[in-house]
Amino acid sequence: MMNKNITIIVGAKWGDEGKGKIAAIEAQNAKLVIRATGGSNAGHTVIYKEQKLPLHLVPGGIAYPQTTCIIGPGVVLDLEVLFEEIAFLKKCGIPDIESRLKISGRTHVTLPYHKDLDGLYESLKNKPVGTTKRGIGPTYADKSNRIGIRMYDLLLPEDELIHKIEEATKVHNQVFKANNMENCVVDCQKLGKQYHEYGETLKNYITDIEPLIFNSIKNNEKIVVEGAQAFRLDLDHGDYPMVTSSHPVVSGTLCGAALPAQALNVVIGVDKAYNSRVGNGPFPTELPASIDENGNVIKDTTPLEGDIIRDLGHEYGTTTGRPRRCGWMDCPILCSAKYTSGIDYLCLNHLDTLGEIGKKLGYVKVCTSYMYKGEKIHHYPDDIMVTGEIPEPVYETLEGGWTIDSSCKKYEDLPELAKKFVEIVEKASGIPVKYIGTGPASDDLIVREDI
Ligand code: GDP
Ligand code: IMO
Ligand code: MG
């Protein structure tokens, strides 16, 4: 029998649920911490020694010196973002990054032309996805098309790398020319030379990650996987085409991390006590907000419910700074996420913020089911991108709000109304809420040991 000591953290909705925070907490007694999917579209916030670490690529577990952190083969890696991040982490006093950060040689590289293509495809679409413009889709497309550039390629002789980039950009360059983007046409010699130098800089990080993983599993060491993005953004299981280009559900996360499913111990699904989404696509519990069609906040208007949640929750993208769309907690999505990702426990963050929202509005709501095609349902319907019919939330309303201060360390310490909210979520989703976020810092977390 294989040892089972893998903890996977996944997003249960549309991202930004606070995965970085709980992943870092779980990393405190872990040996390996792995990022498995996505790229610099992710923005994960970890508070380390009262310092905010907004990370896009390096797992937050790097803050704990006993960990080895891995960027897995399922990630798409923007090296310029990575260099900035490594420099920032060093400045923050995080030790031994060179020896503790490992990058799979099979990880694909996001090159500048992927970002140019991302912008172009979005601008040509009738209904843009609202991507982060970080080149994610085009990098995964090249990977599927077998013209991707991998970390191992950066270690090849320079002329071989240049040749690979020439092959990869034949069609892309025609696309740039056809769209009057001559300035984006790739100078393969120059780019090849630059990325060959990047390979030289990163050669000690690039490795075969499997032996590290096999050893850890053999020795029953704890492995934490810091999932990125979330269930409803999954390429197969989300609101296609308003999704990302990877598989953030647990099965995709295992694949992107090169992990065997038999070694999986626990899946923690992360959500917020209210919900948010950046980019376009359905959001059944979304509340009205003063945001124009480009996502800009319209000032000088009376704040609407969505504005109040966004401001109290500081809901602005870590990666793009875009204001996030906000709405009430949606339990039917959790019911679907529970099965697709096999979620064992829920981490419910921002219970403190929801209390403040309740105090400001005089009520909080939680969607416990939907009305869809004339029927009451408890899951997220599969065909809404085809019918165009957004399910209508059925809400339970709690009157008032609550205050959670730093003295709240146990479930029993929570205000009665906050506990009532948690119980409604547990009942409607069928997932036990084992972790409750009461603030951004790593000790702002209630762990219910009895669950
Ligand atoms: P991720 O992408 O899922 O890792 O989440 P982000 O880091 O993008 O967004 C979550 C935000 O909420 C960050 O600014 C966190 O510091 C903050 N946060 C996480 N948990 C809590 C919580 O329980 N309460 C409060 N007030 N903030 C939290
Ligand atoms: P974390 O890991 C929130 C969204 C984008 C867009 C769609 C596709 O921080 O939770 P992409 O650039 O991936 O092609 O954009 O996916 N998106 C995220 N939204 N949090 C994220 O990551 C996201 N990563 C991608 O806003 O709607
Ligand atoms: Mg985020």
mmCIF file of C-alpha atoms in Angstrom, residues 133-445:
data_model
loop_
_atom_site.group_PDB
_atom_site.id
_atom_site.type_symbol
_atom_site.label_atom_id
_atom_site.label_comp_id
_atom_site.label_asym_id
_atom_site.label_seq_id
_atom_site.Cartn_x
_atom_site.Cartn_y
_atom_site.Cartn_z
ATOM 1 C CA LYS A 133 -3.585 38.668 -20.652
ATOM 2 C CA ARG A 134 -0.713 36.696 -19.136
ATOM 3 C CA GLY A 135 -0.406 34.462 -22.200
ATOM 4 C CA ILE A 136 -1.926 31.461 -20.450
ATOM 5 C CA GLY A 137 -4.259 30.212 -23.206
ATOM 6 C CA PRO A 138 -1.702 30.609 -26.038
ATOM 7 C CA THR A 139 1.001 28.805 -23.992
ATOM 8 C CA TYR A 140 -1.294 25.835 -23.339
ATOM 9 C CA ALA A 141 -2.428 25.930 -26.995
ATOM 10 C CA ASP A 142 1.200 25.655 -28.171
ATOM 11 C CA LYS A 143 1.718 22.835 -25.685
ATOM 12 C CA SER A 144 -1.256 20.923 -27.132
ATOM 13 C CA ASN A 145 -0.075 21.746 -30.633
ATOM 14 C CA ARG A 146 3.343 20.263 -29.772
ATOM 15 C CA ILE A 147 5.237 23.468 -30.512
ATOM 16 C CA GLY A 148 5.701 24.547 -26.890
ATOM 17 C CA ILE A 149 9.071 25.502 -25.411
ATOM 18 C CA ARG A 150 9.863 23.637 -22.199
ATOM 19 C CA MET A 151 12.321 24.396 -19.430
ATOM 20 C CA TYR A 152 14.576 21.591 -20.693
ATOM 21 C CA ASP A 153 14.759 23.370 -24.064
ATOM 22 C CA LEU A 154 16.421 26.346 -22.386
ATOM 23 C CA LEU A 155 19.347 24.059 -21.544
ATOM 24 C CA LEU A 156 19.916 23.063 -25.187
ATOM 25 C CA PRO A 157 22.708 24.633 -27.249
ATOM 26 C CA GLU A 158 21.632 28.145 -28.232
ATOM 27 C CA ASP A 159 21.161 27.378 -31.950
ATOM 28 C CA GLU A 160 18.857 24.442 -31.155
ATOM 29 C CA LEU A 161 16.674 26.632 -28.957
ATOM 30 C CA ILE A 162 16.566 29.293 -31.670
ATOM 31 C CA HIS A 163 15.485 26.643 -34.159
ATOM 32 C CA LYS A 164 12.663 25.492 -31.847
ATOM 33 C CA ILE A 165 11.435 29.056 -31.435
ATOM 34 C CA GLU A 166 11.525 29.505 -35.239
ATOM 35 C CA GLU A 167 9.364 26.397 -35.641
ATOM 36 C CA ALA A 168 6.992 27.534 -32.885
ATOM 37 C CA THR A 169 6.457 31.024 -34.263
ATOM 38 C CA LYS A 170 5.981 30.342 -37.997
ATOM 39 C CA VAL A 171 2.204 30.663 -37.820
ATOM 40 C CA HIS A 172 2.196 33.194 -34.988
ATOM 41 C CA ASN A 173 4.331 35.587 -37.021
ATOM 42 C CA GLN A 174 1.909 35.364 -39.932
ATOM 43 C CA VAL A 175 -0.936 36.149 -37.527
ATOM 44 C CA PHE A 176 0.931 39.205 -36.223
ATOM 45 C CA LYS A 177 1.605 40.446 -39.753
ATOM 46 C CA ALA A 178 -2.006 39.924 -40.830
ATOM 47 C CA ASN A 179 -3.168 42.014 -37.879
ATOM 48 C CA ASN A 180 -0.756 44.917 -38.403
ATOM 49 C CA MET A 181 1.273 43.908 -35.368
ATOM 50 C CA GLU A 182 4.705 44.026 -37.043
ATOM 51 C CA ASN A 183 6.209 45.137 -33.724
ATOM 52 C CA CYS A 184 5.211 41.733 -32.264
ATOM 53 C CA VAL A 185 6.813 39.632 -35.012
ATOM 54 C CA VAL A 186 9.293 37.436 -33.175
ATOM 55 C CA ASP A 187 13.013 37.994 -33.621
ATOM 56 C CA CYS A 188 13.929 34.343 -33.031
ATOM 57 C CA GLN A 189 17.680 34.908 -32.837
ATOM 58 C CA LYS A 190 17.312 37.568 -30.166
ATOM 59 C CA LEU A 191 14.655 35.705 -28.176
ATOM 60 C CA GLY A 192 16.533 32.411 -28.397
ATOM 61 C CA LYS A 193 19.709 34.052 -27.098
ATOM 62 C CA GLN A 194 17.823 35.720 -24.250
ATOM 63 C CA TYR A 195 16.030 32.544 -23.139
ATOM 64 C CA HIS A 196 19.214 30.501 -23.483
ATOM 65 C CA GLU A 197 20.750 32.930 -20.984
ATOM 66 C CA TYR A 198 17.684 32.505 -18.752
ATOM 67 C CA GLY A 199 18.299 28.754 -18.942
ATOM 68 C CA GLU A 200 21.880 29.316 -17.801
ATOM 69 C CA THR A 201 20.611 31.407 -14.841
ATOM 70 C CA LEU A 202 18.012 28.791 -13.900
ATOM 71 C CA LYS A 203 19.978 25.612 -14.607
ATOM 72 C CA ASN A 204 20.267 24.689 -10.919
ATOM 73 C CA TYR A 205 16.487 24.936 -10.488
ATOM 74 C CA ILE A 206 15.555 22.783 -13.490
ATOM 75 C CA THR A 207 15.272 19.140 -12.599
ATOM 76 C CA ASP A 208 13.528 15.810 -12.852
ATOM 77 C CA ILE A 209 11.001 16.205 -10.035
ATOM 78 C CA GLU A 210 9.798 12.589 -9.930
ATOM 79 C CA PRO A 211 12.604 11.185 -7.724
ATOM 80 C CA LEU A 212 11.925 13.952 -5.179
ATOM 81 C CA ILE A 213 8.226 13.092 -5.140
ATOM 82 C CA PHE A 214 8.715 9.312 -5.033
ATOM 83 C CA ASN A 215 11.147 9.664 -2.132
ATOM 84 C CA SER A 216 8.771 11.839 -0.155
ATOM 85 C CA ILE A 217 5.912 9.401 -0.675
ATOM 86 C CA LYS A 218 8.151 6.459 0.277
ATOM 87 C CA ASN A 219 9.214 8.247 3.480
ATOM 88 C CA ASN A 220 5.623 9.237 4.266
ATOM 89 C CA GLU A 221 6.513 12.941 4.239
ATOM 90 C CA LYS A 222 3.673 15.412 3.908
ATOM 91 C CA ILE A 223 3.139 16.846 0.421
ATOM 92 C CA VAL A 224 0.935 19.907 -0.091
ATOM 93 C CA VAL A 225 -0.388 20.898 -3.492
ATOM 94 C CA GLU A 226 -1.314 24.549 -3.822
ATOM 95 C CA GLY A 227 -4.049 24.522 -6.445
ATOM 96 C CA ALA A 228 -4.547 27.570 -8.627
ATOM 97 C CA GLN A 229 -7.729 28.969 -10.209
ATOM 98 C CA ALA A 230 -10.876 27.056 -9.351
ATOM 99 C CA PHE A 231 -13.657 24.621 -10.214
ATOM 100 C CA ARG A 232 -15.807 26.931 -12.361
ATOM 101 C CA LEU A 233 -12.723 28.052 -14.331
ATOM 102 C CA ASP A 234 -11.811 24.483 -15.314
ATOM 103 C CA LEU A 235 -11.419 23.944 -19.061
ATOM 104 C CA ASP A 236 -13.618 20.816 -19.004
ATOM 105 C CA HIS A 237 -15.848 21.389 -16.000
ATOM 106 C CA GLY A 238 -16.319 25.178 -15.906
ATOM 107 C CA ASP A 239 -18.426 27.626 -17.905
ATOM 108 C CA TYR A 240 -16.686 27.004 -21.237
ATOM 109 C CA PRO A 241 -15.590 29.226 -22.979
ATOM 110 C CA MET A 242 -15.465 31.638 -20.001
ATOM 111 C CA VAL A 243 -12.752 29.564 -18.335
ATOM 112 C CA THR A 244 -8.995 29.295 -18.056
ATOM 113 C CA SER A 245 -6.961 26.857 -20.158
ATOM 114 C CA SER A 246 -5.937 24.316 -17.515
ATOM 115 C CA HIS A 247 -7.621 21.859 -15.165
ATOM 116 C CA PRO A 248 -7.821 23.270 -11.637
ATOM 117 C CA VAL A 249 -10.026 20.406 -10.368
ATOM 118 C CA VAL A 250 -8.283 17.772 -8.244
ATOM 119 C CA SER A 251 -7.727 15.286 -11.076
ATOM 120 C CA GLY A 252 -6.032 17.957 -13.220
ATOM 121 C CA THR A 253 -4.060 19.161 -10.231
ATOM 122 C CA LEU A 254 -2.732 15.651 -9.535
ATOM 123 C CA CYS A 255 -1.727 15.332 -13.178
ATOM 124 C CA GLY A 256 -0.009 18.733 -13.256
ATOM 125 C CA ALA A 257 1.929 17.894 -10.108
ATOM 126 C CA ALA A 258 2.963 14.391 -11.271
ATOM 127 C CA LEU A 259 1.309 12.760 -8.253
ATOM 128 C CA PRO A 260 -0.314 9.337 -7.916
ATOM 129 C CA ALA A 261 -3.973 9.456 -6.853
ATOM 130 C CA GLN A 262 -3.436 6.551 -4.405
ATOM 131 C CA ALA A 263 -1.243 8.783 -2.216
ATOM 132 C CA LEU A 264 -3.965 11.407 -1.808
ATOM 133 C CA ASN A 265 -4.961 11.878 1.813
ATOM 134 C CA VAL A 266 -7.221 14.909 1.931
ATOM 135 C CA VAL A 267 -8.776 17.514 -0.362
ATOM 136 C CA ILE A 268 -9.504 20.926 1.084
ATOM 137 C CA GLY A 269 -11.888 23.001 -1.017
ATOM 138 C CA VAL A 270 -11.490 26.720 -0.403
ATOM 139 C CA ASP A 271 -14.286 29.242 -0.584
ATOM 140 C CA LYS A 272 -15.225 32.652 0.746
ATOM 141 C CA ALA A 273 -18.293 33.418 2.849
ATOM 142 C CA TYR A 274 -19.385 35.642 -0.055
ATOM 143 C CA ASN A 275 -18.326 34.981 -3.643
ATOM 144 C CA SER A 276 -16.396 36.855 -6.329
ATOM 145 C CA ARG A 277 -15.441 36.481 -9.959
ATOM 146 C CA VAL A 278 -13.031 38.391 -12.238
ATOM 147 C CA GLY A 279 -13.518 38.290 -15.972
ATOM 148 C CA ASN A 280 -16.688 37.418 -17.831
ATOM 149 C CA GLY A 281 -19.106 34.524 -17.508
ATOM 150 C CA PRO A 282 -22.128 33.469 -15.453
ATOM 151 C CA PHE A 283 -22.355 34.321 -11.751
ATOM 152 C CA PRO A 284 -25.838 33.428 -10.453
ATOM 153 C CA THR A 285 -25.573 35.221 -7.086
ATOM 154 C CA GLU A 286 -23.849 38.338 -8.470
ATOM 155 C CA LEU A 287 -25.020 41.622 -6.965
ATOM 156 C CA PRO A 288 -25.346 44.919 -8.800
ATOM 157 C CA ALA A 289 -22.285 47.152 -8.642
ATOM 158 C CA SER A 290 -21.084 50.417 -10.125
ATOM 159 C CA ILE A 291 -18.725 48.836 -12.653
ATOM 160 C CA ASP A 292 -18.741 49.671 -16.359
ATOM 161 C CA GLU A 293 -18.466 47.123 -19.186
ATOM 162 C CA ASN A 294 -14.645 47.256 -18.977
ATOM 163 C CA GLY A 295 -14.670 46.490 -15.278
ATOM 164 C CA ASN A 296 -13.830 50.050 -14.184
ATOM 165 C CA VAL A 297 -15.401 51.306 -10.962
ATOM 166 C CA ILE A 298 -17.811 54.190 -11.601
ATOM 167 C CA LYS A 299 -17.169 56.708 -8.850
ATOM 168 C CA ASP A 300 -19.674 59.193 -7.390
ATOM 169 C CA THR A 301 -22.637 56.858 -7.385
ATOM 170 C CA THR A 302 -24.475 55.577 -4.345
ATOM 171 C CA PRO A 303 -22.749 52.307 -3.442
ATOM 172 C CA LEU A 304 -24.737 49.245 -4.461
ATOM 173 C CA GLU A 305 -24.663 45.867 -2.659
ATOM 174 C CA GLY A 306 -21.859 44.590 -4.904
ATOM 175 C CA ASP A 307 -19.776 47.733 -4.246
ATOM 176 C CA ILE A 308 -20.164 47.308 -0.501
ATOM 177 C CA ILE A 309 -18.962 43.702 -0.593
ATOM 178 C CA ARG A 310 -16.081 44.568 -2.923
ATOM 179 C CA ASP A 311 -14.889 47.411 -0.719
ATOM 180 C CA LEU A 312 -15.232 45.582 2.592
ATOM 181 C CA GLY A 313 -13.532 42.480 1.135
ATOM 182 C CA HIS A 314 -10.845 44.511 -0.766
ATOM 183 C CA GLU A 315 -11.872 42.578 -3.854
ATOM 184 C CA TYR A 316 -9.419 43.842 -6.442
ATOM 185 C CA GLY A 317 -7.372 41.329 -8.465
ATOM 186 C CA THR A 318 -3.905 40.454 -7.116
ATOM 187 C CA THR A 319 -2.711 39.874 -10.685
ATOM 188 C CA THR A 320 -4.465 42.568 -12.709
ATOM 189 C CA GLY A 321 -5.872 44.976 -10.105
ATOM 190 C CA ARG A 322 -9.298 44.608 -11.741
ATOM 191 C CA PRO A 323 -12.316 45.144 -9.455
ATOM 192 C CA ARG A 324 -13.882 41.753 -8.785
ATOM 193 C CA ARG A 325 -17.579 41.091 -9.333
ATOM 194 C CA CYS A 326 -19.148 40.195 -5.976
ATOM 195 C CA GLY A 327 -22.205 38.293 -4.777
ATOM 196 C CA TRP A 328 -23.625 36.032 -2.085
ATOM 197 C CA MET A 329 -22.367 32.571 -1.117
ATOM 198 C CA ASP A 330 -23.535 29.985 -3.637
ATOM 199 C CA CYS A 331 -24.027 26.466 -2.176
ATOM 200 C CA PRO A 332 -25.284 24.606 -5.291
ATOM 201 C CA ILE A 333 -21.855 25.185 -6.879
ATOM 202 C CA LEU A 334 -20.265 23.662 -3.772
ATOM 203 C CA CYS A 335 -22.479 20.584 -4.174
ATOM 204 C CA SER A 336 -21.141 20.135 -7.715
ATOM 205 C CA ALA A 337 -17.525 20.895 -6.704
ATOM 206 C CA LYS A 338 -17.794 18.332 -3.913
ATOM 207 C CA TYR A 339 -18.257 15.516 -6.430
ATOM 208 C CA THR A 340 -16.112 16.736 -9.337
ATOM 209 C CA SER A 341 -13.141 17.454 -7.082
ATOM 210 C CA GLY A 342 -13.917 15.032 -4.263
ATOM 211 C CA ILE A 343 -13.739 17.747 -1.614
ATOM 212 C CA ASP A 344 -13.444 16.366 1.944
ATOM 213 C CA TYR A 345 -13.464 19.599 3.919
ATOM 214 C CA LEU A 346 -14.254 23.205 3.266
ATOM 215 C CA CYS A 347 -12.104 26.146 4.269
ATOM 216 C CA LEU A 348 -14.508 29.065 4.544
ATOM 217 C CA ASN A 349 -12.539 32.315 4.456
ATOM 218 C CA HIS A 350 -13.692 35.879 5.075
ATOM 219 C CA LEU A 351 -16.288 35.014 7.711
ATOM 220 C CA ASP A 352 -15.076 38.230 9.383
ATOM 221 C CA THR A 353 -15.769 40.225 6.217
ATOM 222 C CA LEU A 354 -19.246 38.760 5.787
ATOM 223 C CA GLY A 355 -20.055 39.874 9.348
ATOM 224 C CA GLU A 356 -19.033 43.431 8.431
ATOM 225 C CA ILE A 357 -21.113 43.244 5.237
ATOM 226 C CA GLY A 358 -24.089 42.149 7.343
ATOM 227 C CA LYS A 359 -23.572 45.050 9.739
ATOM 228 C CA LYS A 360 -23.483 47.526 6.859
ATOM 229 C CA LEU A 361 -26.436 46.113 4.896
ATOM 230 C CA GLY A 362 -28.486 44.832 7.833
ATOM 231 C CA TYR A 363 -28.604 41.288 6.403
ATOM 232 C CA VAL A 364 -26.581 38.560 4.741
ATOM 233 C CA LYS A 365 -27.850 35.982 2.281
ATOM 234 C CA VAL A 366 -26.824 32.504 1.296
ATOM 235 C CA CYS A 367 -28.038 30.724 -1.818
ATOM 236 C CA THR A 368 -29.053 27.193 -0.818
ATOM 237 C CA SER A 369 -30.630 26.024 -4.096
ATOM 238 C CA TYR A 370 -31.604 27.284 -7.555
ATOM 239 C CA MET A 371 -34.806 27.490 -9.548
ATOM 240 C CA TYR A 372 -33.895 26.311 -13.030
ATOM 241 C CA LYS A 373 -36.267 25.453 -15.888
ATOM 242 C CA GLY A 374 -39.140 25.589 -13.407
ATOM 243 C CA GLU A 375 -37.548 23.122 -10.965
ATOM 244 C CA LYS A 376 -35.748 23.476 -7.670
ATOM 245 C CA ILE A 377 -32.233 22.034 -7.992
ATOM 246 C CA HIS A 378 -29.238 21.742 -5.662
ATOM 247 C CA HIS A 379 -26.394 21.508 -8.166
ATOM 248 C CA TYR A 380 -24.920 23.697 -10.909
ATOM 249 C CA PRO A 381 -26.673 22.863 -14.191
ATOM 250 C CA ASP A 382 -24.496 21.715 -17.065
ATOM 251 C CA ASP A 383 -26.119 23.500 -19.967
ATOM 252 C CA ILE A 384 -26.391 27.149 -18.985
ATOM 253 C CA MET A 385 -23.813 28.277 -21.549
ATOM 254 C CA VAL A 386 -26.099 26.737 -24.184
ATOM 255 C CA THR A 387 -29.498 27.857 -22.891
ATOM 256 C CA GLY A 388 -28.214 31.234 -21.730
ATOM 257 C CA GLU A 389 -30.565 30.854 -18.772
ATOM 258 C CA ILE A 390 -28.863 31.758 -15.500
ATOM 259 C CA PRO A 391 -30.230 29.724 -12.568
ATOM 260 C CA GLU A 392 -32.234 31.823 -10.130
ATOM 261 C CA PRO A 393 -30.819 31.663 -6.591
ATOM 262 C CA VAL A 394 -33.094 30.680 -3.700
ATOM 263 C CA TYR A 395 -31.786 32.481 -0.631
ATOM 264 C CA GLU A 396 -31.881 32.074 3.126
ATOM 265 C CA THR A 397 -31.517 35.453 4.787
ATOM 266 C CA LEU A 398 -29.944 36.181 8.153
ATOM 267 C CA GLU A 399 -30.847 39.523 9.707
ATOM 268 C CA GLY A 400 -27.863 41.624 10.847
ATOM 269 C CA GLY A 401 -24.141 40.970 10.899
ATOM 270 C CA TRP A 402 -21.389 40.176 13.398
ATOM 271 C CA THR A 403 -17.925 41.107 14.589
ATOM 272 C CA ILE A 404 -15.086 38.628 14.726
ATOM 273 C CA ASP A 405 -12.003 39.894 16.517
ATOM 274 C CA SER A 406 -8.613 38.341 17.158
ATOM 275 C CA SER A 407 -9.853 36.741 20.399
ATOM 276 C CA CYS A 408 -12.023 34.341 18.341
ATOM 277 C CA LYS A 409 -9.824 31.248 18.237
ATOM 278 C CA LYS A 410 -12.366 28.453 18.565
ATOM 279 C CA TYR A 411 -15.635 27.678 16.812
ATOM 280 C CA GLU A 412 -17.455 28.147 20.119
ATOM 281 C CA ASP A 413 -16.111 31.742 20.313
ATOM 282 C CA LEU A 414 -17.926 32.763 17.119
ATOM 283 C CA PRO A 415 -21.057 34.929 17.335
ATOM 284 C CA GLU A 416 -24.268 32.849 17.131
ATOM 285 C CA LEU A 417 -25.315 34.352 13.796
ATOM 286 C CA ALA A 418 -21.926 33.514 12.243
ATOM 287 C CA LYS A 419 -22.271 29.908 13.448
ATOM 288 C CA LYS A 420 -25.761 29.797 11.986
ATOM 289 C CA PHE A 421 -24.330 30.886 8.632
ATOM 290 C CA VAL A 422 -21.693 28.133 8.755
ATOM 291 C CA GLU A 423 -24.353 25.543 9.594
ATOM 292 C CA ILE A 424 -26.506 26.631 6.635
ATOM 293 C CA VAL A 425 -23.507 26.294 4.289
ATOM 294 C CA GLU A 426 -22.655 22.841 5.652
ATOM 295 C CA LYS A 427 -26.227 21.626 5.305
ATOM 296 C CA ALA A 428 -26.793 23.024 1.826
ATOM 297 C CA SER A 429 -23.406 21.923 0.429
ATOM 298 C CA GLY A 430 -23.004 18.632 2.271
ATOM 299 C CA ILE A 431 -19.368 19.530 3.020
ATOM 300 C CA PRO A 432 -18.064 19.858 6.602
ATOM 301 C CA VAL A 433 -16.528 23.277 7.277
ATOM 302 C CA LYS A 434 -13.334 22.323 9.075
ATOM 303 C CA TYR A 435 -11.428 25.592 8.586
ATOM 304 C CA ILE A 436 -12.808 29.102 9.066
ATOM 305 C CA GLY A 437 -10.906 32.205 7.983
ATOM 306 C CA THR A 438 -11.319 35.124 10.367
ATOM 307 C CA GLY A 439 -8.734 37.488 8.838
ATOM 308 C CA PRO A 440 -5.888 37.543 6.289
ATOM 309 C CA ALA A 441 -3.030 36.371 8.559
ATOM 310 C CA SER A 442 -2.085 32.720 8.951
ATOM 311 C CA ASP A 443 -3.208 32.644 12.560
ATOM 312 C CA ASP A 444 -6.591 34.128 11.625
ATOM 313 C CA LEU A 445 -7.925 30.637 11.181
#
